[in-house]
XYZ file of C-alpha atoms in Angstrom:
553
model
C -32.523 -25.531 -47.887
C -32.720 -21.883 -47.696
C -29.898 -19.975 -45.944
C -30.957 -17.504 -43.365
C -28.784 -14.588 -42.450
C -27.985 -13.682 -39.037
C -27.739 -9.973 -38.293
C -24.142 -8.848 -37.568
C -22.943 -7.613 -34.186
C -21.653 -4.351 -34.115
C -19.353 -3.176 -30.994
C -18.910 0.239 -30.831
C -16.861 1.787 -27.792
C -16.997 5.559 -28.190
C -20.319 7.537 -29.981
C -20.160 10.906 -29.363
C -23.614 12.682 -29.062
C -23.453 16.542 -28.686
C -26.100 18.461 -26.215
C -26.519 21.055 -29.029
C -27.796 19.145 -31.649
C -30.280 17.360 -28.975
C -32.664 21.212 -28.065
C -35.867 20.169 -30.041
C -35.630 16.624 -28.556
C -38.556 16.088 -26.689
C -38.617 14.312 -23.946
C -38.755 11.001 -24.593
C -35.224 9.533 -23.507
C -32.272 9.711 -25.744
C -31.024 6.730 -24.866
C -33.610 5.426 -27.158
C -33.071 7.206 -29.841
C -29.525 6.956 -31.033
C -30.031 5.183 -34.774
C -29.053 8.625 -36.608
C -25.604 8.940 -34.940
C -25.212 5.349 -34.695
C -25.843 5.391 -38.654
C -23.424 8.453 -39.275
C -20.458 6.727 -36.986
C -20.777 3.803 -38.872
C -21.585 5.242 -42.568
C -24.464 3.294 -43.459
C -28.391 3.689 -43.653
C -30.416 4.161 -40.517
C -32.618 1.626 -42.194
C -29.973 -0.715 -41.791
C -29.905 -0.655 -38.060
C -31.727 -3.091 -36.318
C -31.742 -2.778 -32.369
C -29.057 -1.670 -29.994
C -28.031 -2.351 -26.199
C -26.148 0.547 -24.372
C -23.730 -0.854 -22.515
C -22.271 2.524 -20.285
C -23.013 6.216 -21.081
C -20.959 9.280 -19.558
C -21.299 12.933 -19.860
C -17.717 15.107 -21.913
C -17.727 18.534 -20.049
C -14.202 18.911 -20.283
C -15.043 21.662 -23.391
C -17.837 23.219 -21.307
C -20.209 24.424 -22.162
C -20.397 22.249 -25.273
C -21.343 18.937 -23.592
C -21.128 15.688 -24.904
C -22.384 12.337 -24.400
C -20.421 9.070 -24.995
C -21.822 6.290 -25.266
C -20.259 2.473 -25.498
C -22.646 0.340 -27.123
C -23.388 -3.044 -29.135
C -25.982 -2.863 -32.533
C -27.256 -5.262 -34.331
C -27.232 -4.453 -38.080
C -28.691 -6.039 -41.190
C -26.735 -8.669 -42.549
C -24.298 -7.401 -45.447
C -24.243 -3.358 -44.032
C -21.929 -2.144 -45.124
C -20.225 -0.886 -41.631
C -16.782 0.976 -41.989
C -14.803 0.347 -38.898
C -12.217 2.303 -37.021
C -10.530 1.732 -34.099
C -13.898 2.759 -32.082
C -16.079 0.118 -34.120
C -15.509 -3.214 -34.193
C -17.842 -6.083 -36.639
C -17.916 -9.359 -33.984
C -17.789 -12.684 -35.968
C -20.311 -13.889 -33.746
C -23.346 -12.448 -30.944
C -21.173 -11.708 -27.327
C -21.497 -14.646 -24.582
C -23.732 -13.365 -22.037
C -22.399 -14.193 -18.312
C -25.334 -16.521 -16.240
C -22.920 -17.695 -14.396
C -24.610 -17.298 -10.779
C -27.831 -18.635 -12.317
C -26.021 -22.399 -13.153
C -23.815 -22.635 -10.485
C -22.592 -26.289 -10.005
C -23.715 -26.892 -6.171
C -21.681 -28.968 -3.932
C -23.326 -31.845 -2.644
C -23.906 -30.655 0.893
C -24.991 -27.528 0.016
C -26.883 -25.857 3.514
C -30.758 -26.258 3.189
C -31.286 -23.977 6.183
C -29.703 -20.449 6.535
C -29.673 -17.525 8.370
C -28.994 -14.320 6.834
C -28.909 -11.372 9.584
C -29.197 -7.750 7.973
C -31.238 -6.494 5.694
C -28.202 -4.048 3.769
C -27.320 -5.027 0.067
C -24.993 -7.520 1.757
C -26.970 -9.710 2.951
C -30.082 -8.851 0.747
C -28.092 -9.885 -2.022
C -26.514 -12.893 -0.374
C -30.126 -14.274 0.895
C -31.390 -13.731 -2.799
C -28.796 -16.037 -4.635
C -29.315 -18.930 -1.584
C -33.161 -18.529 -2.137
C -32.204 -18.825 -6.177
C -30.813 -21.937 -5.449
C -32.811 -24.102 -3.477
C -31.646 -23.011 0.193
C -34.487 -21.926 2.586
C -33.379 -18.288 4.288
C -34.355 -16.432 7.566
C -33.705 -12.872 6.829
C -33.219 -11.396 10.670
C -33.178 -7.424 10.660
C -33.413 -4.955 14.182
C -35.302 -2.566 12.362
C -38.344 -2.323 9.584
C -39.850 -2.834 6.401
C -40.032 -0.456 4.239
C -43.183 0.976 4.904
C -43.040 1.254 8.395
C -39.653 3.084 8.755
C -40.793 5.617 6.401
C -43.730 5.860 9.103
C -41.033 6.050 11.269
C -38.802 8.917 10.317
C -41.918 10.462 9.434
C -42.482 10.618 13.094
C -38.683 11.389 13.867
C -39.306 14.630 11.625
C -42.289 15.640 13.567
C -40.784 15.449 16.634
C -37.214 15.177 16.789
C -37.133 11.725 18.605
C -35.023 8.857 17.526
C -35.858 5.979 17.352
C -32.848 3.516 18.233
C -34.461 0.671 16.323
C -35.701 2.424 12.985
C -34.248 5.088 11.119
C -31.713 6.279 8.479
C -29.649 3.654 9.493
C -31.696 0.508 10.681
C -34.338 -0.840 8.593
C -35.042 -2.405 5.496
C -32.388 -2.006 2.760
C -29.781 -0.678 5.531
C -28.068 2.626 5.539
C -28.515 2.632 1.595
C -32.041 3.202 0.918
C -31.519 6.791 2.135
C -28.220 7.594 0.591
C -29.547 7.820 -3.152
C -28.407 4.235 -4.362
C -25.576 5.553 -5.666
C -24.036 2.044 -7.875
C -20.235 2.916 -9.329
C -17.592 0.989 -7.601
C -13.923 0.648 -8.233
C -14.233 -2.917 -8.314
C -14.435 -5.326 -11.775
C -16.528 -8.590 -10.524
C -17.966 -10.733 -13.379
C -21.251 -10.651 -10.367
C -21.651 -7.055 -11.555
C -24.300 -7.929 -13.841
C -26.252 -10.064 -12.230
C -26.715 -7.338 -9.308
C -27.680 -5.007 -11.376
C -30.621 -7.349 -13.286
C -31.403 -8.432 -9.808
C -32.273 -4.384 -9.372
C -33.886 -3.937 -12.652
C -36.288 -7.150 -12.136
C -36.993 -5.125 -8.475
C -37.829 -2.179 -11.113
C -35.135 -0.010 -10.646
C -34.466 2.499 -13.870
C -33.185 -0.093 -16.459
C -30.257 2.901 -17.348
C -28.185 1.574 -14.352
C -27.001 -1.352 -16.777
C -25.015 1.227 -18.733
C -24.884 4.987 -17.437
C -21.410 5.712 -15.983
C -22.554 7.034 -12.736
C -25.800 5.455 -12.026
C -28.503 5.988 -9.420
C -31.697 5.018 -8.253
C -32.915 7.910 -6.351
C -34.054 7.977 -2.544
C -38.068 7.630 -3.832
C -37.409 4.138 -5.600
C -35.257 2.420 -3.508
C -37.422 1.811 -0.738
C -39.530 0.134 -3.506
C -37.321 -1.888 -4.643
C -36.209 -3.274 -1.508
C -39.629 -4.662 -1.141
C -39.738 -6.004 -4.536
C -36.122 -7.507 -3.855
C -37.971 -8.908 -0.764
C -41.068 -10.010 -2.599
C -38.764 -12.237 -4.992
C -37.004 -13.716 -1.986
C -39.963 -15.099 -0.023
C -41.367 -16.455 -3.663
C -38.703 -18.283 -3.140
C -38.903 -19.951 0.444
C -37.527 -17.047 2.171
C -38.569 -15.422 5.314
C -38.190 -11.946 6.281
C -38.229 -11.312 10.449
C -38.117 -7.940 11.791
C -37.942 -6.341 14.909
C -35.834 -9.306 15.608
C -31.818 -7.652 16.831
C -29.296 -10.666 16.919
C -27.663 -9.883 20.463
C -25.595 -13.496 20.395
C -24.052 -16.288 18.820
C -24.933 -20.111 19.103
C -21.676 -22.214 20.024
C -21.651 -25.529 19.978
C -17.984 -27.344 19.562
C -16.948 -24.374 18.462
C -18.803 -23.586 15.549
C -21.812 -21.476 15.223
C -24.996 -23.222 15.373
C -27.414 -20.052 14.885
C -28.240 -16.772 16.504
C -29.742 -15.487 19.696
C -31.975 -12.796 19.932
C -32.516 -10.445 22.022
C -36.119 -11.499 23.016
C -34.120 -14.456 24.201
C -35.432 -16.573 21.088
C -32.454 -19.059 19.701
C -32.835 -19.805 16.005
C -30.216 -22.506 14.393
C -29.130 -22.802 11.170
C -26.573 -24.868 9.106
C -24.840 -21.765 8.055
C -25.270 -18.416 9.671
C -24.346 -15.076 7.563
C -24.339 -11.673 9.362
C -24.101 -8.810 7.145
C -24.713 -6.239 10.288
C -23.792 -3.172 8.027
C -20.952 -0.430 9.588
C -23.469 1.071 12.398
C -24.433 -2.475 13.729
C -21.806 -1.458 17.039
C -23.080 -3.488 19.533
C -23.838 -7.053 17.077
C -19.825 -6.478 16.326
C -18.626 -5.964 19.550
C -20.835 -9.010 20.287
C -19.307 -10.894 17.361
C -15.627 -9.880 18.221
C -16.107 -10.973 22.040
C -17.485 -14.092 20.950
C -13.899 -14.898 19.482
C -14.419 -13.633 15.586
C -10.358 -12.813 14.572
C -10.468 -9.234 14.077
C -7.991 -6.221 13.276
C -8.525 -2.656 13.230
C -8.514 -1.242 9.777
C -7.970 2.404 8.326
C -11.318 4.548 8.261
C -12.685 7.852 7.734
C -13.838 10.766 9.383
C -15.015 14.631 7.804
C -17.795 16.695 7.439
C -20.485 17.697 5.359
C -20.209 20.263 2.375
C -23.619 22.047 1.379
C -23.702 24.374 -1.949
C -26.587 25.894 -3.771
C -26.437 23.030 -7.066
C -26.395 26.475 -9.452
C -22.963 27.229 -8.443
C -21.778 23.240 -9.052
C -23.572 23.101 -11.839
C -21.523 26.328 -13.448
C -18.282 25.048 -12.525
C -18.767 21.431 -13.907
C -20.543 22.356 -17.127
C -20.408 26.404 -17.648
C -23.980 26.043 -17.780
C -26.878 25.635 -15.291
C -29.094 22.095 -15.340
C -32.891 22.389 -15.580
C -32.589 26.399 -16.832
C -29.829 26.025 -19.576
C -31.081 22.633 -20.720
C -34.474 21.005 -19.875
C -33.461 18.315 -17.392
C -34.643 15.690 -19.741
C -30.863 16.352 -21.508
C -28.741 17.494 -18.553
C -29.075 16.328 -14.716
C -27.676 18.163 -12.049
C -24.006 18.639 -11.818
C -21.368 15.617 -9.768
C -18.447 15.876 -8.713
C -15.751 13.586 -7.611
C -13.254 15.669 -6.045
C -8.940 14.413 -4.562
C -6.700 16.879 -2.580
C -3.163 15.409 -2.217
C -1.196 18.095 -1.243
C 2.556 17.589 -1.461
C 4.680 16.440 1.338
C 5.952 20.022 2.168
C 2.479 20.958 3.509
C 2.510 17.759 5.975
C -1.273 17.775 5.553
C -3.275 14.549 4.662
C -5.510 13.639 1.299
C -9.129 14.311 1.356
C -11.595 12.571 -0.750
C -15.342 13.583 -1.649
C -17.658 10.984 -0.473
C -21.563 9.905 -1.435
C -22.167 13.606 -3.304
C -25.947 14.205 -3.765
C -26.705 16.611 -6.303
C -29.794 17.871 -6.159
C -29.947 16.585 -2.854
C -30.408 16.877 1.204
C -28.113 16.247 4.297
C -29.840 13.887 6.669
C -28.954 12.858 10.555
C -27.581 9.844 9.326
C -27.434 8.425 13.399
C -29.364 5.182 15.311
C -27.953 6.342 18.548
C -29.710 8.679 20.987
C -27.661 12.007 22.171
C -25.363 11.197 19.288
C -24.806 12.544 15.231
C -23.524 12.372 12.099
C -24.523 13.343 8.664
C -24.847 11.734 5.403
C -26.501 13.043 2.311
C -29.643 11.334 -0.256
C -31.309 12.499 -3.246
C -34.493 11.205 -5.035
C -34.294 10.235 -8.745
C -34.686 13.628 -10.458
C -32.091 15.165 -8.223
C -34.128 18.676 -8.226
C -33.332 20.195 -5.245
C -31.874 23.602 -5.361
C -28.893 22.262 -2.929
C -25.999 19.714 -3.341
C -23.846 18.306 -0.627
C -20.973 15.750 -0.417
C -19.241 14.207 2.578
C -15.195 15.842 3.050
C -13.276 12.457 4.602
C -9.778 12.071 5.894
C -8.314 8.646 6.690
C -7.691 8.217 10.370
C -4.150 7.054 11.475
C -4.793 3.531 12.796
C -2.569 2.622 15.889
C -2.127 -1.323 15.106
C -1.191 -2.017 18.494
C -4.373 -0.781 20.411
C -7.653 -2.563 21.108
C -8.467 -3.182 17.404
C -12.611 -1.688 18.273
C -10.951 1.640 19.564
C -11.776 3.313 16.559
C -16.205 3.116 17.620
C -14.730 5.133 20.929
C -13.637 8.063 18.878
C -16.650 7.985 16.612
C -18.732 8.087 19.857
C -16.696 10.778 21.230
C -17.065 12.572 17.729
C -20.805 12.151 17.473
C -21.558 13.219 21.066
C -20.123 16.510 20.238
C -21.597 16.939 17.221
C -25.116 16.460 19.148
C -24.448 19.015 21.724
C -22.959 21.563 19.493
C -26.097 21.389 17.650
C -27.968 22.235 20.711
C -28.490 18.776 21.574
C -32.327 18.569 19.358
C -31.088 17.204 16.274
C -30.552 20.524 14.349
C -26.594 20.190 13.365
C -23.767 22.527 13.873
C -22.507 24.427 10.687
C -19.559 26.608 9.572
C -18.879 28.540 6.650
C -16.319 27.140 4.710
C -14.315 29.877 4.684
C -14.508 30.440 8.425
C -13.708 26.998 9.043
C -10.417 27.590 7.135
C -9.591 30.827 9.208
C -10.432 29.254 12.573
C -13.515 31.762 13.154
C -17.286 31.268 14.290
C -17.972 33.361 11.207
C -21.486 33.777 9.978
C -23.733 30.528 9.250
C -25.973 30.706 6.024
C -29.332 29.866 7.264
C -30.137 28.498 3.873
C -29.963 24.387 4.007
C -31.430 21.346 2.831
C -31.226 19.810 6.151
C -34.702 19.540 7.632
C -33.753 20.058 11.195
C -32.237 23.119 10.700
C -28.644 24.416 11.282
C -26.878 26.256 14.365
C -23.672 28.028 14.239
C -20.673 26.277 15.630
C -16.983 25.843 15.564
C -16.677 22.841 13.481
C -12.864 23.087 13.302
C -12.648 22.570 16.763
C -15.075 19.518 16.841
C -12.569 17.393 14.239
C -9.121 16.228 15.407
C -6.215 18.514 14.518
C -5.106 16.835 11.539
C -8.144 15.786 10.242
C -9.105 20.441 10.320
C -5.835 20.818 8.562
C -6.258 18.346 6.211
C -9.712 19.964 5.288
C -8.565 23.064 4.819
C -5.846 22.473 2.157
C -8.486 21.038 0.281
C -10.462 23.219 0.500
C -8.647 25.931 -0.761
C -7.150 23.189 -3.641
C -10.863 22.864 -4.469
C -12.208 26.038 -4.758
C -9.656 26.115 -7.926
C -11.216 23.305 -9.367
C -15.004 24.697 -8.868
C -15.006 28.577 -7.775
C -16.950 29.041 -5.470
C -16.635 25.857 -3.330
C -14.741 27.271 -0.815
C -15.709 30.648 -0.477
C -20.224 30.232 -1.145
C -20.182 26.569 1.030
C -21.052 25.562 4.425
C -20.097 22.821 6.613
C -22.166 21.166 7.882
C -22.098 18.284 10.746
C -19.517 15.469 11.252
C -19.487 12.378 8.699
C -18.482 9.388 11.178
C -19.833 6.476 9.539
C -18.445 6.339 6.317
C -16.994 3.016 7.015
C -15.969 0.260 9.886
C -13.132 0.866 11.693
C -13.018 -2.241 11.848
C -12.046 -5.957 9.799
C -12.972 -9.693 10.883
C -10.673 -12.419 9.198
C -11.815 -15.424 6.629
C -10.241 -18.138 6.195
C -9.318 -17.672 2.553
C -10.458 -21.580 1.481
C -14.228 -20.704 2.874
C -14.623 -17.293 3.614
C -15.214 -18.078 6.548
C -14.917 -16.447 10.196
C -12.766 -17.544 12.125
C -15.231 -19.285 13.840
C -16.243 -22.207 11.161
C -19.919 -21.855 9.796
C -20.144 -17.959 10.365
C -19.926 -15.628 7.739
C -19.656 -12.002 7.991
C -20.333 -9.590 4.896
C -20.202 -6.397 3.989
C -19.414 -2.789 5.367
C -19.809 -3.763 8.966
C -17.634 -6.645 8.392
C -14.742 -4.327 7.001
C -15.163 -5.905 3.184
C -17.266 -3.166 1.242
C -17.704 0.215 0.984
C -20.930 1.386 -0.992
C -24.491 -0.308 -2.360
C -22.596 -2.231 -4.647
C -19.347 -3.486 -3.010
C -21.174 -4.744 -0.013
C -23.853 -6.376 -3.027
C -21.119 -7.864 -4.334
C -19.983 -9.295 -1.482
C -22.721 -10.924 -0.038
C -22.817 -12.682 -3.454
C -19.347 -13.834 -2.926
C -20.547 -15.152 0.225
C -23.580 -16.937 -1.472
C -21.389 -18.530 -4.113
C -19.446 -19.914 -1.992
C -21.796 -20.927 0.431
C -23.474 -22.739 -2.372
C -20.216 -24.381 -4.567
C -17.730 -24.841 -1.396
C -15.180 -23.026 -3.950
C -13.564 -19.792 -2.641
C -15.145 -16.501 -5.266
C -12.385 -14.398 -5.363
C -12.822 -10.542 -5.448
C -11.698 -9.811 -9.159
C -10.301 -6.093 -9.299
């Protein structure tokens, strides 16, 4: 009997590739041409490498401008190849196990066959996707529209400065995340992550999201990805219903039996999942009014800040992407900054949020007469501006009405709209003037399509938030020179997270109303595309198996 030699699997957790060695590399991606560096690290001929699978890629800019990509990967090499092991290289005795648990769940005998899912953001989509995979007949409802019509509605808004409350940057297929760059990083560690990312790749998201350290999809690609996820759900028997705003729950003997729509229709289901997003305030208030137990939670407000992208590149890389290095080797620089002032300054912490390299600022609002900002960027991240939210946690009065946070957000957004001239232009103030407490001179160059108007943003926000932002800006100037002196504060950032959280039964993950599950950001259990999608998967897994799917950290 002939013995077939099996390839060796080599796990590498730190492979450095200096950019200085890549100047002559053509436009074909480096990620697919790593054999010489793998071979050198393992002390074997490059011909011994059969193939490899990337798990992570990050950029090390600690010694700028000496930039290096760092990879974690698994390589298959010829049997008997003399791989030299060290703390970063390990030869595995067997191929790594593949986690495909969500494809092979042990279903409970009484799995509900008819399920309503409200909301087509990441929580709703991923919940519906997993339910459909396992044979549930899922009806997905959204007050907004499919991405084709939603895109046309947004173009109309840009042309007329008229907001459609049902189809905008927040409502419609894919939710608010469709126009927020598609950043896919989170601090949550969860075994469902691979399933989620592979679902996105199947919908033709860039395959590199499986391994890059800070992956993103781009707001030019996300609408197409959402459409393909929709088609995958429809192919498994799911149905989508647009222009279908849910206004109330149908209760029967204290249990949720379905939903009532704005047009008067009543839809029944054995299980109802609502993933409302943080901006679906009418629906959140209606659920609370029906008696779903809820409490106030911490939330954030602040401003968006904008810079010339070249300033951020120089601060982070010591060089400029697209000029000193071609973009296929080095993308626009991003940042993730945190200010934690010492106690004697009596100022709150500030974090950057939804940083968009080469991106643009957008009007993230769904209510006429109100204005909040957000950021987005396309796949190439090649625009001339960088922007990010600067956000501050707000004090929560646990004795007050749990829904009172919405009143503060509404008040700020109305003031922002008026300060911008009531036509969706955005009030703005140079960061230096914001810190000094004066009008100053507002730059006119901006990515915000409706234009800027000079305003005192430092007088619109709560005083504690203004103090925290001023302290943070001074600190960030030391981290990235020019951050304060050359930054522009744009509008109010108020749609970061929901100020309310609905309580869940720890055994079933249901709300306090049986047969009603509440998921994602609007329910108070997520803070971005990935965490919302994972929460939707947890809900679906629990519905299918009857076993509470714990959140893993």
